[in-house]
Short mmCIF file of N, CA and C and ligand atoms in Angstrom, two decimals:
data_model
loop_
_atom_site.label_atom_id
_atom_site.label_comp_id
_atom_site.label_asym_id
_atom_site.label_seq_id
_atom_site.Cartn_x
_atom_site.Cartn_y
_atom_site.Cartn_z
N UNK A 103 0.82 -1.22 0.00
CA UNK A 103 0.00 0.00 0.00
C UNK A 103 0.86 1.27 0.00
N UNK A 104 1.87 0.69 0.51
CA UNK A 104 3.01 2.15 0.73
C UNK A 104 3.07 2.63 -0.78
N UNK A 105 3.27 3.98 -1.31
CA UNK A 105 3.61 4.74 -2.19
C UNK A 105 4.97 4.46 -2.85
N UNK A 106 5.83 5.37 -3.77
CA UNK A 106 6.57 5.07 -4.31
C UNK A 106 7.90 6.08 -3.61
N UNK A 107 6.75 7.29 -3.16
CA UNK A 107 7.91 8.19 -2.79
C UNK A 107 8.16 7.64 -1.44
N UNK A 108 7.52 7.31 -0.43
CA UNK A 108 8.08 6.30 0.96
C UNK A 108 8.88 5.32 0.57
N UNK A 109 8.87 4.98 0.00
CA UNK A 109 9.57 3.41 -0.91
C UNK A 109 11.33 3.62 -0.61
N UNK A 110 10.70 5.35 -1.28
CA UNK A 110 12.43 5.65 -1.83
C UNK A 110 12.61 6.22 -0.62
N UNK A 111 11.98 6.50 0.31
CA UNK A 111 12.56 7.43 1.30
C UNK A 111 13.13 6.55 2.83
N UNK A 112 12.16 5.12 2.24
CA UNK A 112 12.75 3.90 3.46
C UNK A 112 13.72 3.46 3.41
N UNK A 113 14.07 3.37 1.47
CA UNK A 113 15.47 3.31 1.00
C UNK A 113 16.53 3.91 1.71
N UNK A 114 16.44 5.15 1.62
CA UNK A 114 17.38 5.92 1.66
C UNK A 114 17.39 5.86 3.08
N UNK A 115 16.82 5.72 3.93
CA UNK A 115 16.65 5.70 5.14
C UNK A 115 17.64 4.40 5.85
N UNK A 116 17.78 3.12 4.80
CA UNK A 116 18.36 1.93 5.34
C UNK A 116 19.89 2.51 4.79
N UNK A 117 19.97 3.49 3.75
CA UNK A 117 21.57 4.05 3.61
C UNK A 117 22.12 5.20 4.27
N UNK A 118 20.67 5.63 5.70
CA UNK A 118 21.14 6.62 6.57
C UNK A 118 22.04 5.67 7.83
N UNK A 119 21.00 4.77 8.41
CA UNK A 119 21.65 3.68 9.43
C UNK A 119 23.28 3.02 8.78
N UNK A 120 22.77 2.85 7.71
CA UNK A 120 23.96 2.35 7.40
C UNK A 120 25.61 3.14 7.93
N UNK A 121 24.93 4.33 7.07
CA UNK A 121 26.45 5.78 7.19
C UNK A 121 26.48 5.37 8.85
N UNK A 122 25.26 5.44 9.58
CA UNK A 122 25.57 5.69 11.27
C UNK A 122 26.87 4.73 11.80
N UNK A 123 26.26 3.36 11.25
CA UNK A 123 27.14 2.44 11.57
C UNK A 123 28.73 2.44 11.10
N UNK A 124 28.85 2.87 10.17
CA UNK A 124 30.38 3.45 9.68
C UNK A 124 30.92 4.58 10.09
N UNK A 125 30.04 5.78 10.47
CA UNK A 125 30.75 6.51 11.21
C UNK A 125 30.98 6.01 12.47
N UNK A 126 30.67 5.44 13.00
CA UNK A 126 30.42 4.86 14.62
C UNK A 126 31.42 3.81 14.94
N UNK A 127 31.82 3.20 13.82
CA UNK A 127 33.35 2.22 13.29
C UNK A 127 34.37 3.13 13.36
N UNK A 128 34.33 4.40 12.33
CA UNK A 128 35.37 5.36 12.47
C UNK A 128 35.57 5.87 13.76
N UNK A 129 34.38 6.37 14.59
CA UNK A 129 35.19 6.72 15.90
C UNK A 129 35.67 5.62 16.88
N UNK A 130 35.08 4.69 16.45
CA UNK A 130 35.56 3.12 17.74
C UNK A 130 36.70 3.18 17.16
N UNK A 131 37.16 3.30 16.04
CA UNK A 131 38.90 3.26 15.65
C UNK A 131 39.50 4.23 16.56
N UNK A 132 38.87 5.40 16.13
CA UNK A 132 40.00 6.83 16.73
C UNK A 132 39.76 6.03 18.13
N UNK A 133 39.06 5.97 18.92
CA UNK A 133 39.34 5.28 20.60
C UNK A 133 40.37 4.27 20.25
N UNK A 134 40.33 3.35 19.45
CA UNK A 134 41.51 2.07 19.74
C UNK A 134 42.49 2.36 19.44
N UNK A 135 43.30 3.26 18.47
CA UNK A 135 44.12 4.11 18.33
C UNK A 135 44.74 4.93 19.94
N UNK A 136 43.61 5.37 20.48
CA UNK A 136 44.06 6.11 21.80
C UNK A 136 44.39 5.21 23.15
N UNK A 137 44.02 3.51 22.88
CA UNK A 137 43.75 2.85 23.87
C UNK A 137 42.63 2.59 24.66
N UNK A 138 41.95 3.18 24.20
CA UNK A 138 40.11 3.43 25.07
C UNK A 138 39.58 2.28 24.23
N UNK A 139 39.56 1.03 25.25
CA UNK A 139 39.10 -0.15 24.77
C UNK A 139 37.85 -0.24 24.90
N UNK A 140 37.21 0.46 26.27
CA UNK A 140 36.11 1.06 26.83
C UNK A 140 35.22 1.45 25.59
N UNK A 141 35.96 2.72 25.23
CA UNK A 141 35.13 3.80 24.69
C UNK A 141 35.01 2.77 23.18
N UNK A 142 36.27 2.59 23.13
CA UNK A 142 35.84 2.04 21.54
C UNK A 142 34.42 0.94 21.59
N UNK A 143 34.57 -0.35 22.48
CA UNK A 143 33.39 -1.08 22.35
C UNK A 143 31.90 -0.37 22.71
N UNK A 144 32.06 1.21 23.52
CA UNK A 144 30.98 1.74 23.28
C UNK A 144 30.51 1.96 22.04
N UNK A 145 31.12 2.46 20.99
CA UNK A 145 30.60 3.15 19.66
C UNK A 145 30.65 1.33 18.60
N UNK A 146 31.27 0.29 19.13
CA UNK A 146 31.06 -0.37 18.59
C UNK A 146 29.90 -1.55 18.42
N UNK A 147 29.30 -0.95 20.21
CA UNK A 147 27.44 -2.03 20.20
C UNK A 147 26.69 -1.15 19.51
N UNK A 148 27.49 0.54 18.98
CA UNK A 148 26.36 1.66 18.69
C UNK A 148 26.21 1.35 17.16
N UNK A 149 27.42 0.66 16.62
CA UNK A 149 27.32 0.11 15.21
C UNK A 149 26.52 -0.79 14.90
N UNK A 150 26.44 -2.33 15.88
CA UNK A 150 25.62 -3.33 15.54
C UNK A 150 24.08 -2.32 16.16
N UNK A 151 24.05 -1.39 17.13
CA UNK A 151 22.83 -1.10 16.65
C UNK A 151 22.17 -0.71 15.65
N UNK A 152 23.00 0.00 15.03
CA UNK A 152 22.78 0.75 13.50
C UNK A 152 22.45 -0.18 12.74
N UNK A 153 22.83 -1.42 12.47
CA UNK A 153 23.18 -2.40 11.67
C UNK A 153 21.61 -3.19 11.60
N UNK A 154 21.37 -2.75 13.16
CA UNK A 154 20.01 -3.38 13.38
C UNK A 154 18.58 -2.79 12.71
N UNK A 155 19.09 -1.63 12.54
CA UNK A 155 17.91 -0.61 12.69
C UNK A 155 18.09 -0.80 10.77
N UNK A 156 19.01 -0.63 10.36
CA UNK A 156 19.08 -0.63 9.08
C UNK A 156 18.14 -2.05 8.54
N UNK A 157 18.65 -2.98 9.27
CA UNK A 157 17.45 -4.24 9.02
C UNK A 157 16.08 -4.52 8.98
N UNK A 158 15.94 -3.55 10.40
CA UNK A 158 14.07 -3.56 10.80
C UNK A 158 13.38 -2.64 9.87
N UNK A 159 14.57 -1.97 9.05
CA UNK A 159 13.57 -1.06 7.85
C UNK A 159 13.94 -2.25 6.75
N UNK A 160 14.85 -2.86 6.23
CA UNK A 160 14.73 -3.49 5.11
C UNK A 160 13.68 -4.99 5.22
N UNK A 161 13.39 -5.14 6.26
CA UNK A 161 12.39 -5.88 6.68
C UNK A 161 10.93 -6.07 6.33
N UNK A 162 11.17 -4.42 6.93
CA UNK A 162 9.57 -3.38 6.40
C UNK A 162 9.22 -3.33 5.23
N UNK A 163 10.21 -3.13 4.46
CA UNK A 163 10.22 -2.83 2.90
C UNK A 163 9.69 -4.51 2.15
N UNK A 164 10.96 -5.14 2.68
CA UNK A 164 9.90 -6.48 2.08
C UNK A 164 8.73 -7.11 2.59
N UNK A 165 8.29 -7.06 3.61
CA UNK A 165 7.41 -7.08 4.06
C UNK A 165 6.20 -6.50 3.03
N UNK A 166 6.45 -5.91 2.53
CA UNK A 166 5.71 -4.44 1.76
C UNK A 166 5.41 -5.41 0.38
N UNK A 167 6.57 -6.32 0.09
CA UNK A 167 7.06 -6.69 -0.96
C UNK A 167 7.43 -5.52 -2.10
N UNK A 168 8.01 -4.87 -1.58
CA UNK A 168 8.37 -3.76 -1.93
C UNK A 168 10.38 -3.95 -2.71
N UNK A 169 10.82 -3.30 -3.70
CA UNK A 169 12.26 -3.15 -4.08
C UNK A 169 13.31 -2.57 -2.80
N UNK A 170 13.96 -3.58 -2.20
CA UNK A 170 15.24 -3.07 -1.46
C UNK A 170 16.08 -2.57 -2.62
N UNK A 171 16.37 -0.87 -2.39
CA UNK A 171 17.48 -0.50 -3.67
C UNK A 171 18.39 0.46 -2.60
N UNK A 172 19.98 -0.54 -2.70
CA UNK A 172 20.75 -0.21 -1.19
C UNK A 172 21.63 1.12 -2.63
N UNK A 173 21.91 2.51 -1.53
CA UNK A 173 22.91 3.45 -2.06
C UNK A 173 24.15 3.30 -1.98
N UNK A 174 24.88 4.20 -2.40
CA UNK A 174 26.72 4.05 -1.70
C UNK A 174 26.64 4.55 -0.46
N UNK A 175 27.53 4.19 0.53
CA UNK A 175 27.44 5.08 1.43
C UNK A 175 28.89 5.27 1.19
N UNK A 176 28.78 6.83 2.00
CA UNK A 176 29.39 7.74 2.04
C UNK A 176 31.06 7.18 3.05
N UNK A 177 32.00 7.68 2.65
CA UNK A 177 32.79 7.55 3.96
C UNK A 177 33.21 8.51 5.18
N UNK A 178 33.04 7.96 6.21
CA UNK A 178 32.86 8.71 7.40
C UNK A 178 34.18 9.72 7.35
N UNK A 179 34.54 10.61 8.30
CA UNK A 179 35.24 11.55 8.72
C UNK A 179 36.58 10.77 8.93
N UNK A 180 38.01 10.91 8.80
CA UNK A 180 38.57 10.21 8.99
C UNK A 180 39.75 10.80 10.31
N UNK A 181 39.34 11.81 11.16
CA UNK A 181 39.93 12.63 12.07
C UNK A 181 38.78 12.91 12.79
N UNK A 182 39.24 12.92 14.38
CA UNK A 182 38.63 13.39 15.25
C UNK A 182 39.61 13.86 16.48
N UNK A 183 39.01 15.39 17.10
CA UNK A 183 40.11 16.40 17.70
C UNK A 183 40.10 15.26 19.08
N UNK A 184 39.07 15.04 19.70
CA UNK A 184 39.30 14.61 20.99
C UNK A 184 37.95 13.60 21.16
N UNK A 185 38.18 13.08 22.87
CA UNK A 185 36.69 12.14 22.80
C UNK A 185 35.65 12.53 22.99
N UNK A 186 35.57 14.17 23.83
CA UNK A 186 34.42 15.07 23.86
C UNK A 186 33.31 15.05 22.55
N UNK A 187 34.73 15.44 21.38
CA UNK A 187 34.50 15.90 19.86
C UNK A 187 33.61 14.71 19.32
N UNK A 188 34.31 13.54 19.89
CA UNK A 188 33.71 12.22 19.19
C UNK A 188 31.36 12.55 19.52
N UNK A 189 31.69 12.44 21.10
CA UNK A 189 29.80 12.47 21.77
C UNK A 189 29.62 13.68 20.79
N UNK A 190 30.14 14.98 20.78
CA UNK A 190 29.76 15.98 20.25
C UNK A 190 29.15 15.93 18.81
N UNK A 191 29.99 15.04 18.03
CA UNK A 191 29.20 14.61 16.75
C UNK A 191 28.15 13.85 16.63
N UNK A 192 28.76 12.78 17.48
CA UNK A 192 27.40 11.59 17.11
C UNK A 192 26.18 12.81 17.94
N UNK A 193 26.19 13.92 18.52
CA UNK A 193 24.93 14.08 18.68
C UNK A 193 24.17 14.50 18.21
N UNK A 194 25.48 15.54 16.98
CA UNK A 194 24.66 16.19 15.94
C UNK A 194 24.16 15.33 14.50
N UNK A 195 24.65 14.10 14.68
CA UNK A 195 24.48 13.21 14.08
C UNK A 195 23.07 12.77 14.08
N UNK A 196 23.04 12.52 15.31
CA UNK A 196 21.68 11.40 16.02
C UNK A 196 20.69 12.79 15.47
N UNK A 197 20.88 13.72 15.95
CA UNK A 197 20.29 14.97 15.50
C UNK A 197 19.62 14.94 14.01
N UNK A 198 20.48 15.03 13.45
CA UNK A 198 20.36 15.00 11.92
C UNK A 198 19.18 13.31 11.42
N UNK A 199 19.24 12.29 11.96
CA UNK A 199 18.40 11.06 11.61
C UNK A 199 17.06 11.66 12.19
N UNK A 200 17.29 11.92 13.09
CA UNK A 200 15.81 12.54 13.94
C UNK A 200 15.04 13.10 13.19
N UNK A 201 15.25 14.81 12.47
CA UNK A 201 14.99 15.46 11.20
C UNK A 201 14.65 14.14 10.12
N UNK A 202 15.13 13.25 9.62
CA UNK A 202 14.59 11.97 8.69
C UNK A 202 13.90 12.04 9.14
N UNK A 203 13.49 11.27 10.28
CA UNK A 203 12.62 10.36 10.34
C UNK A 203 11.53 11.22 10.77
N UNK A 204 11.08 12.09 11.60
CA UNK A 204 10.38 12.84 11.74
C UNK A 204 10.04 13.38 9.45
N UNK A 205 10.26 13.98 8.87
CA UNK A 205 10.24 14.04 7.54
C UNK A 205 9.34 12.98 7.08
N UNK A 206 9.93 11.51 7.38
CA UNK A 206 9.43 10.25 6.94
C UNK A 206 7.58 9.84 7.52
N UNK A 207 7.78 10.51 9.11
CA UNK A 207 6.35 10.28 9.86
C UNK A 207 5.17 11.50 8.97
N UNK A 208 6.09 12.70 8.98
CA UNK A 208 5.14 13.93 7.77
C UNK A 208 4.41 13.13 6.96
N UNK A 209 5.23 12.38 5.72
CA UNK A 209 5.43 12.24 4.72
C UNK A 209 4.37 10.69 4.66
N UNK A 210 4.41 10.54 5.26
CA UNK A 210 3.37 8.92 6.27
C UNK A 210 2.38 9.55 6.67
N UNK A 211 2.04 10.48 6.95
CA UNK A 211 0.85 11.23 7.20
C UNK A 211 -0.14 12.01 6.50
N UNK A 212 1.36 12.49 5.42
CA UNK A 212 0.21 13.15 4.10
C UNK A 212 0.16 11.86 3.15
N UNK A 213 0.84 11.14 3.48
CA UNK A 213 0.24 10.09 2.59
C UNK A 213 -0.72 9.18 2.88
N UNK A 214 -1.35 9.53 3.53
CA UNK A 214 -2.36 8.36 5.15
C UNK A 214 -1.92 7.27 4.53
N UNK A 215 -0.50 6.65 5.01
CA UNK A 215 -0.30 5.42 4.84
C UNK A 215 0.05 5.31 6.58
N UNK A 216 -0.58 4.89 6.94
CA UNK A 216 -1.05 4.56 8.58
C UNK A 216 -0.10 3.20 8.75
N UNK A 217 0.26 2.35 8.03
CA UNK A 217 0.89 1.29 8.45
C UNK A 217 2.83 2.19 8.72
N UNK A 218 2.73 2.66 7.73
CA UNK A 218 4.31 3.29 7.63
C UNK A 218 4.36 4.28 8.90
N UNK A 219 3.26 5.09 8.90
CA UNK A 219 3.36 5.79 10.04
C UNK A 219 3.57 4.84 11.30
N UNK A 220 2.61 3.99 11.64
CA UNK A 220 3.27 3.09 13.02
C UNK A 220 4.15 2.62 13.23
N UNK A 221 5.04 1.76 11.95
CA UNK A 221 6.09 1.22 11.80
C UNK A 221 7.30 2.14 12.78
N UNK A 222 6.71 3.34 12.43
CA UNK A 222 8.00 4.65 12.46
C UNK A 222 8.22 5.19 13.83
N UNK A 223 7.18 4.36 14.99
CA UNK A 223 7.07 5.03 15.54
C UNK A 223 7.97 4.64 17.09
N UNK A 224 8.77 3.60 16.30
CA UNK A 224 9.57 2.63 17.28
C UNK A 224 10.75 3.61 17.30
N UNK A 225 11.22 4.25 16.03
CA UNK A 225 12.61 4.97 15.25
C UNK A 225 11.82 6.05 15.86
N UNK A 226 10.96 6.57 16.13
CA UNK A 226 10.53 8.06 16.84
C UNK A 226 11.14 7.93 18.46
N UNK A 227 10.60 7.08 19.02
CA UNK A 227 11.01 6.34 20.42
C UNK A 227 12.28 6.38 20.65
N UNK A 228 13.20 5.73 19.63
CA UNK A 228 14.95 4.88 19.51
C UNK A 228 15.40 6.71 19.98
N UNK A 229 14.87 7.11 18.76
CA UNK A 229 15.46 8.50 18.63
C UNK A 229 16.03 9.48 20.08
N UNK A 230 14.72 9.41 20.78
CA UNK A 230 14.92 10.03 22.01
C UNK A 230 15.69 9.84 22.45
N UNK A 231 15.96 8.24 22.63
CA UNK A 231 16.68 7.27 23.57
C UNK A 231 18.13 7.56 22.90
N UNK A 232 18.26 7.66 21.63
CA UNK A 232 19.93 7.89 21.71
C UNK A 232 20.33 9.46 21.78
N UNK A 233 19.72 10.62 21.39
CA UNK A 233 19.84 11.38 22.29
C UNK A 233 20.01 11.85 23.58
N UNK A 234 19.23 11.39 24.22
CA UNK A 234 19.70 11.41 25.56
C UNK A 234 20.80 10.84 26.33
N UNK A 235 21.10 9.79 25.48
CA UNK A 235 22.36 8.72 26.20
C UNK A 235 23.40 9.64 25.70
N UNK A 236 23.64 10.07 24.46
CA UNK A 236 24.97 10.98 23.99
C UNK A 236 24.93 11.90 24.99
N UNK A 237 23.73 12.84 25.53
CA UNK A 237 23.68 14.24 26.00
C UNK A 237 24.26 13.46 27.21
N UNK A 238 23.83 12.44 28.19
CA UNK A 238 23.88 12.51 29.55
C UNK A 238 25.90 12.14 29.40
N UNK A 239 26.58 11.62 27.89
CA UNK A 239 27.98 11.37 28.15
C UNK A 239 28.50 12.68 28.50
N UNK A 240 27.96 13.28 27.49
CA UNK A 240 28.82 14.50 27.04
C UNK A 240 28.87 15.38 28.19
N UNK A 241 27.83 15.61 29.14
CA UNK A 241 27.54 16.39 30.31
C UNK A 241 28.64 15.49 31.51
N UNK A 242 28.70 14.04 31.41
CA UNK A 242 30.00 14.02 32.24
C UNK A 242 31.41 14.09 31.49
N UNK A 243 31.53 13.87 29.93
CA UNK A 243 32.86 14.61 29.68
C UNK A 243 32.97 15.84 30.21
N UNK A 244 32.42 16.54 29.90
CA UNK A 244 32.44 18.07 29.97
C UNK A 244 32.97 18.45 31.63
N UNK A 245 32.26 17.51 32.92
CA UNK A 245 32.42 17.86 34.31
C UNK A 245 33.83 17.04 34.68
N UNK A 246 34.38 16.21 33.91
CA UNK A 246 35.48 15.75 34.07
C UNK A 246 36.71 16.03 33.45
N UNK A 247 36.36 17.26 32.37
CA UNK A 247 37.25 17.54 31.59
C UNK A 247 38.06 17.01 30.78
N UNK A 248 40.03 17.34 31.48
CA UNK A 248 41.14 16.30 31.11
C UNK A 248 41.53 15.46 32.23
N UNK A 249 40.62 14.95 33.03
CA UNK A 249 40.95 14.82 33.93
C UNK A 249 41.28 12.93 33.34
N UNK A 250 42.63 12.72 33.22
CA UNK A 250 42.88 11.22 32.88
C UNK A 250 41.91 10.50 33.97
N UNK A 251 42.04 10.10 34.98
CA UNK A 251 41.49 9.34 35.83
C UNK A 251 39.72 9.01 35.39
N UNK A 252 39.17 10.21 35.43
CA UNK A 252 37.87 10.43 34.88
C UNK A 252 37.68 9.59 33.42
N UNK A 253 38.31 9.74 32.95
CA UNK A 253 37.93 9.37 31.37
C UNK A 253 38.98 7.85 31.78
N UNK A 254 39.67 7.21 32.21
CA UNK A 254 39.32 5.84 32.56
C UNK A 254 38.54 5.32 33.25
N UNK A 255 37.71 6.18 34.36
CA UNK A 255 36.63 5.58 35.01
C UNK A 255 35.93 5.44 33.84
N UNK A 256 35.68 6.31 32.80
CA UNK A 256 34.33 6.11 32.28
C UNK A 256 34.43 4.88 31.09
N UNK A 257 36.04 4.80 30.73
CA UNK A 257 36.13 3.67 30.27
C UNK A 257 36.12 2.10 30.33
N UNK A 258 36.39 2.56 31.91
CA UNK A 258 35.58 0.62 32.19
C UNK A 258 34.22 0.74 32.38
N UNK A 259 33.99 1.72 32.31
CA UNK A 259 31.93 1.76 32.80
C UNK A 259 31.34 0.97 31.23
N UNK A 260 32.54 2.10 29.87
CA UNK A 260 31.52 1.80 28.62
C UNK A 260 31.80 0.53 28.46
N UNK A 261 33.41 -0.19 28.71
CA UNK A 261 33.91 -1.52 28.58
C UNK A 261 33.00 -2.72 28.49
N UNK A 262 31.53 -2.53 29.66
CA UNK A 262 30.67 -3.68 30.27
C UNK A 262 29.62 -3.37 29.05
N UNK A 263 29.28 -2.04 28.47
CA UNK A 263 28.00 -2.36 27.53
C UNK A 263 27.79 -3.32 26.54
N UNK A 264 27.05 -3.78 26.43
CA UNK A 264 26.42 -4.82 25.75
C UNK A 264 25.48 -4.61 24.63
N UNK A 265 25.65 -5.13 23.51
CA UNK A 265 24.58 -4.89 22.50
C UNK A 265 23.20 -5.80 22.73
MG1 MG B 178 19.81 4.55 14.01
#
């Protein structure tokens, strides 16, 4: 029932998760590079999440029996100043999918395709949720500064996350 222009926009949507997950590789590098084994396996359950999310839309799509048509993706940033810099992006990042998908719920709405709209409304939910987890890092980078000690506490904290 879905339209042609949602079609392309779920598309493009499974080659937004995608970029997430490769940028999110690129900064788990810059951490393993620095030794932050911690930090790196943080951004690296944040990849298989991406990986996930990219699925539960190509899912949707066939489900739809609809054309999976995957894009290039892009390659991520290949420098980053510090680990502040790292939360600081992914937030304007997470930022930037939010704008999608919100676009995508519009666009599900003027199209009263009511199934796409619900679908969306899990990625409306996710959304919050990784916003807030970047904001609440970045607010203790920020109170811990350079403080080495600090930023290894926080690296055995991310060490235990789990995908
Ligand atoms: Mg995502």
């Amino acid at each position: 029932m879905a339209n042609k222009k949602i079609i392309k926009q779920l598309n493009h949507q499974i080659n937004r998760e995608l970029f997430s997950a490769y940028l999110y590789m690129a900064m788990g590098a810059y951490c393993d590079e620095k030794g932050l084994r911690g930090f790196s396996n943080w951004f690296i359950v944040q990849v298989k999440e991406e990986l996930e999310h990219a699925k539960i839309i190509y899912d949707y799509v066939n489900d739809l029996g609809e054309k999976i048509e995957l894009l290039a993706i892009e390659a991520p940033a290949k420098s980053f100043n510090s680990i502040l810099d790292l939360f600081e992006k992914t937030l304007t990042h997470e930022k930037s999918v939010t704008k999608l998908i919100w676009g995508l719920v519009s666009l599900a709405k003027q199209e009263k395709d009511y199934a796409t709209e619900n679908f969306l409304t899990l990625f409306v939910k996710e959304q919050i949720e990784e916003e807030s987890n970047v904001r609440a890092i970045i607010d203790k980078l920020k109170f811990i500064k350079d403080s080495g000690a600090g930023i290894l506490k926080l690296d055995s904290e991310f060490a235990l996350r789990k995908f």
